[in-house]
Coordinates of C-alpha atoms in Angstrom, one line a residue:
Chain A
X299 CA 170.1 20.9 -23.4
X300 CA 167.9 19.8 -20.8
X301 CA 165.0 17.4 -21.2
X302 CA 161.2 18.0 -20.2
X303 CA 161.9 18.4 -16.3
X304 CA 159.1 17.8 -14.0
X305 CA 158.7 18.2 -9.9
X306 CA 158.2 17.3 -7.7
X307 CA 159.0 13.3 -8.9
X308 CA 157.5 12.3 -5.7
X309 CA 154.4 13.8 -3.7
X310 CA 152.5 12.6 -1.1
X311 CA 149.1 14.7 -0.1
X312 CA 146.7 14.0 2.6
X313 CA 143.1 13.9 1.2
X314 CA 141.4 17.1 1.2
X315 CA 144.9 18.7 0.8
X316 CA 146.1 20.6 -2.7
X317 CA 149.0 19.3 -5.3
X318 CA 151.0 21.6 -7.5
X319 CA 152.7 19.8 -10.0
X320 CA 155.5 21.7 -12.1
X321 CA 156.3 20.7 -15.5
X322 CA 159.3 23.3 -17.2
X323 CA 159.1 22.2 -21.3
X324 CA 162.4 21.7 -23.4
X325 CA 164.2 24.8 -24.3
X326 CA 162.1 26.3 -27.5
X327 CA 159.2 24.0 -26.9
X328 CA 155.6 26.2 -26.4
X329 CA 153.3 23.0 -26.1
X330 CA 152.6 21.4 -23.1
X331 CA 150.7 18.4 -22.6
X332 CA 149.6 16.0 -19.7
X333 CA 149.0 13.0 -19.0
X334 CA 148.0 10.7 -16.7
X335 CA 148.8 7.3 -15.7
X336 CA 147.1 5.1 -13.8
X337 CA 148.6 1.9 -12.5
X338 CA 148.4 -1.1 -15.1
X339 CA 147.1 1.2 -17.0
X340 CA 148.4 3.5 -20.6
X341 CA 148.4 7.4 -20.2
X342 CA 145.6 9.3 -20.5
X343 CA 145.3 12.8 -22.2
X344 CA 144.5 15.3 -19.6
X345 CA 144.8 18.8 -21.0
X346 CA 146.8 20.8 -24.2
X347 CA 148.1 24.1 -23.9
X348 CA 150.4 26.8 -25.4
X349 CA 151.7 29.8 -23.8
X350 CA 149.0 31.5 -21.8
X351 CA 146.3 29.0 -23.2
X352 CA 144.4 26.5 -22.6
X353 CA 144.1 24.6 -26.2
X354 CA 142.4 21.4 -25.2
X355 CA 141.0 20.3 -21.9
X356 CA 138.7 17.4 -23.0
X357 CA 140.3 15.2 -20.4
X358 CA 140.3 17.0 -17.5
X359 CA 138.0 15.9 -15.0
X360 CA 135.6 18.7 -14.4
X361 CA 135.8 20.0 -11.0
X362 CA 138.8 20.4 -8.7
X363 CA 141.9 20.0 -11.7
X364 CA 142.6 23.0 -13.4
X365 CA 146.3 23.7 -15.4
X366 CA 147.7 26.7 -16.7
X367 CA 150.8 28.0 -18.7
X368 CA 151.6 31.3 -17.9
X369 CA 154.4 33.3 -19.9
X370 CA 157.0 32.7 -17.5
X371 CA 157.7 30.1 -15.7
X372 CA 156.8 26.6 -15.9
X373 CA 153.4 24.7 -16.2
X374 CA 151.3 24.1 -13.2
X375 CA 148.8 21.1 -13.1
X376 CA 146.8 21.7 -9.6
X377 CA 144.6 19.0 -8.1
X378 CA 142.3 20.5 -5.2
X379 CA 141.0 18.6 -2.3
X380 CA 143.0 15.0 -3.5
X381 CA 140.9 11.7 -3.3
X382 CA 142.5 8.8 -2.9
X383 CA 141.6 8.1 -6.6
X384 CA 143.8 10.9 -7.4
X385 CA 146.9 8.9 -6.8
X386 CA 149.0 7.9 -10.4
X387 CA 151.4 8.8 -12.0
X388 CA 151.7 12.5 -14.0
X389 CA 153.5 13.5 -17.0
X390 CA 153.7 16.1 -18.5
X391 CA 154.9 16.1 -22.6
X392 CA 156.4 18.8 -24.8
X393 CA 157.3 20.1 -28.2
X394 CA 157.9 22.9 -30.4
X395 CA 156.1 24.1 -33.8
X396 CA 159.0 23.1 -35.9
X397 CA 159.6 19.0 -33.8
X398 CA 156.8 17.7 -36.5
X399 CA 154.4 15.2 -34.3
X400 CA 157.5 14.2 -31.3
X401 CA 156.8 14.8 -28.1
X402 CA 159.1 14.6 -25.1
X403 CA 158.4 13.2 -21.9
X404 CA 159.6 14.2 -18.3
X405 CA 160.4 11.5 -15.7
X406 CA 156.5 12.1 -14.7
X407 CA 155.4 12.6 -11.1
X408 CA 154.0 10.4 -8.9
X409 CA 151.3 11.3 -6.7
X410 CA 149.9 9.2 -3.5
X411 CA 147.2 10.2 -1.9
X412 CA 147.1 8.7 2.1
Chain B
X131 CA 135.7 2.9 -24.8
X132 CA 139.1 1.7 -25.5
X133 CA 140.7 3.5 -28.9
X134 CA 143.6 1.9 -29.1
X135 CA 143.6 -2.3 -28.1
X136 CA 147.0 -3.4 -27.1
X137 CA 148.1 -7.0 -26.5
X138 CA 149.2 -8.8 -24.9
X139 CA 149.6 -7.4 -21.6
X140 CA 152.9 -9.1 -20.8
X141 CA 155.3 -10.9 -22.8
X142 CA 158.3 -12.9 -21.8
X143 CA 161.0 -13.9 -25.0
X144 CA 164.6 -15.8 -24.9
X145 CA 167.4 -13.5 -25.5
X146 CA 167.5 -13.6 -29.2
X147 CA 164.1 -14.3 -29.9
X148 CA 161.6 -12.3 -31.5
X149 CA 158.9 -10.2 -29.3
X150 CA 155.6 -8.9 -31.1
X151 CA 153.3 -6.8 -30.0
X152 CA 149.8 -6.0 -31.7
X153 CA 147.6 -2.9 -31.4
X154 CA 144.0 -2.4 -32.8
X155 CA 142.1 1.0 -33.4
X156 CA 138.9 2.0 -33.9
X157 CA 139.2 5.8 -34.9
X158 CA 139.8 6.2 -38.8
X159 CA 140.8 9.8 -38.4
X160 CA 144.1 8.7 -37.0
X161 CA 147.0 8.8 -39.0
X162 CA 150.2 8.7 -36.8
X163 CA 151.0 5.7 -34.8
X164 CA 154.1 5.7 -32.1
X165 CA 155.2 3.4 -30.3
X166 CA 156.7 4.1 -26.8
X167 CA 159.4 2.5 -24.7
X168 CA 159.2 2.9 -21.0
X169 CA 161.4 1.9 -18.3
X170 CA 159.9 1.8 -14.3
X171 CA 160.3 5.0 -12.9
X172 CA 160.8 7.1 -16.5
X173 CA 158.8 9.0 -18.2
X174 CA 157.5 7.2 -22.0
X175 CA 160.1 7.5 -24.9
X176 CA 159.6 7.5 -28.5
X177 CA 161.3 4.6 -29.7
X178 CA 159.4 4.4 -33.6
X179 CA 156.4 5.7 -35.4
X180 CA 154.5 5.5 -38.7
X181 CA 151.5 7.1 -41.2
X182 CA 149.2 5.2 -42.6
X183 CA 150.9 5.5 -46.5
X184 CA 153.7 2.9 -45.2
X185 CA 153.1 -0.8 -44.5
X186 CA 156.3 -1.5 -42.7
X187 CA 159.2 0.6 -41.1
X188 CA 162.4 -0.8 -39.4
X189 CA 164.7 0.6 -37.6
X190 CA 167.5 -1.3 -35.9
X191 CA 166.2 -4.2 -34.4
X192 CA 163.1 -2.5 -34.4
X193 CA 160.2 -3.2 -37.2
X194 CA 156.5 -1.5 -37.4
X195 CA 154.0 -3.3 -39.5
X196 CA 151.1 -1.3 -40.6
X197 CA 147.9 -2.7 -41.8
X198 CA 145.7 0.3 -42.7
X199 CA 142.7 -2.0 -43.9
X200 CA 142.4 -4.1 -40.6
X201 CA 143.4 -1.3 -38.6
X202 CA 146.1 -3.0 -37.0
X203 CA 149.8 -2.3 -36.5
X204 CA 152.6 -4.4 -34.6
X205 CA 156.1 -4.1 -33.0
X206 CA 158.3 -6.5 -33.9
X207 CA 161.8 -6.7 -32.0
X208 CA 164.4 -8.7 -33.6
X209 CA 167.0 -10.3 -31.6
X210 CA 165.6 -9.3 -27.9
X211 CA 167.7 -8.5 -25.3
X212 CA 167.6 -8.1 -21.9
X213 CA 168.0 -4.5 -21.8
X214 CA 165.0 -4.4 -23.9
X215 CA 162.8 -5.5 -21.1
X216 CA 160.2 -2.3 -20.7
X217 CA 156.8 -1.5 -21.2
X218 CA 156.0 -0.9 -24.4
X219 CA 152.5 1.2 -25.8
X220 CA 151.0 1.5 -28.9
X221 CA 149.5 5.2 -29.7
X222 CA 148.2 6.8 -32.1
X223 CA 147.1 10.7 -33.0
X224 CA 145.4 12.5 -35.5
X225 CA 147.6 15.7 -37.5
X226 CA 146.2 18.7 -37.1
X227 CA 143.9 20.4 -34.1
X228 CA 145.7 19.4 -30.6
X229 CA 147.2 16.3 -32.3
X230 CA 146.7 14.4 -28.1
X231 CA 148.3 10.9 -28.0
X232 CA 145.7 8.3 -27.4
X233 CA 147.3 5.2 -25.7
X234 CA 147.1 1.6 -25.7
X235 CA 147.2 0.1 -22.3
X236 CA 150.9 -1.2 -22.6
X237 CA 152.8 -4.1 -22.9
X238 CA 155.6 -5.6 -20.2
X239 CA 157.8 -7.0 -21.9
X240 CA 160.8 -9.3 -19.9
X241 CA 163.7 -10.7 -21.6
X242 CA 165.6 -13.5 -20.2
X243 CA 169.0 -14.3 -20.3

């Protein structure tokens, strides 16, 4: 049974340039969350969603990050036209309706913006 | 503003010794509080958690204290090892709606032989 897997684990993105991150939840898992973390620095909520939806996006910053969840496939956390201030480290969480309040992580992906 | 206070931000301990870690929070709607264990490169694991009805949990080596009054809680880990030398955080959510962790800023922890 395969954990929360995430990719890439490493990107690298001139400024101005675009970064997909993929996050595919555990088997049976419909909630998706990210995260970000900054270095020295805890994670930081970035959006909620189920299949198809977005439930929460309180933490997204409001132009150029945009996520989705489609029915198939995995969830996509885009950055457009990377800043340098873009660079951290992203993870994405999962967990099913039945899992009570535990959430796994992926090994994250770390992003560096040169 | 900072919801969840965590210190100290690094902590060396003795193999053997005790290591204790406190966290603070400021939102009284919370009332689930994890703690996370995270090694470089790796994503955060669960390691423990607790609601606000208990005062202490243990598990292992591994102890949450829970004071609901002074909205504090606090790691304890008995008998440190070296292997137990992570980052720890502190977080804490609230049931119901998108139930989002909120973290505390972590705490390196390094165990010496």
């Amino acid at each position: 049974n395969a954990g929360v897997m995430q990719n890439p684990r490493h990107l690298v993105r001139r400024r101005g340039q675009e970064a997909r991150l993929r996050c595919s939840p555990m088997k049976g898992h419909s909630h998706v969350y990210w995260y970000r973390q900054l270095p020295e620095e805890g994670l930081k909520f970035m959006v909620y969603l189920q299949k198809e939806n977005i439930i929460d996006e309180s933490g997204m910053p409001k132009e150029r990050f945009s996520a989705e969840f489609p029915k198939e496939g995995p969830s996509i956390l885009r950055i457009q036209q990377v800043v340098r201030g873009d660079s951290a480290a992203y993870f994405c969480a999962s967990r099913n309706e039945l899992g009570g309040l535990r959430a796994f992580f992926g090994q994250g992906t770390r992003l560096t913006v040169v | 503003q900072q919801q969840v206070k965590q210190s100290p931000q690094s902590l060396i301990v003795q193999k053997g010794g005790i290591s204790i870690i406190n966290c603070a929070y400021e939102n009284t709607a919370f009332d689930y509080f994890p703690w996370y264990q995270q090694f470089p490169g790796k994503g955060p694991a669960l390691l423990i958690a607790i609601r606000p009805d208990v005062s202490e949990k243990k598990e292992g080596r591994f102890t949450i204290s829970f004071n609901k009054s002074a909205k504090q809680f606090s790691l304890h880990i008995m008998d440190s090892q070296p292997g137990d030398s992570a980052t720890y955080f502190c977080a804490a959510l609230t049931q119901g709606g998108s139930e989002k962790l909120v973290f505390g800023k972590g705490t390196k922890l390094t165990v010496n032989p």
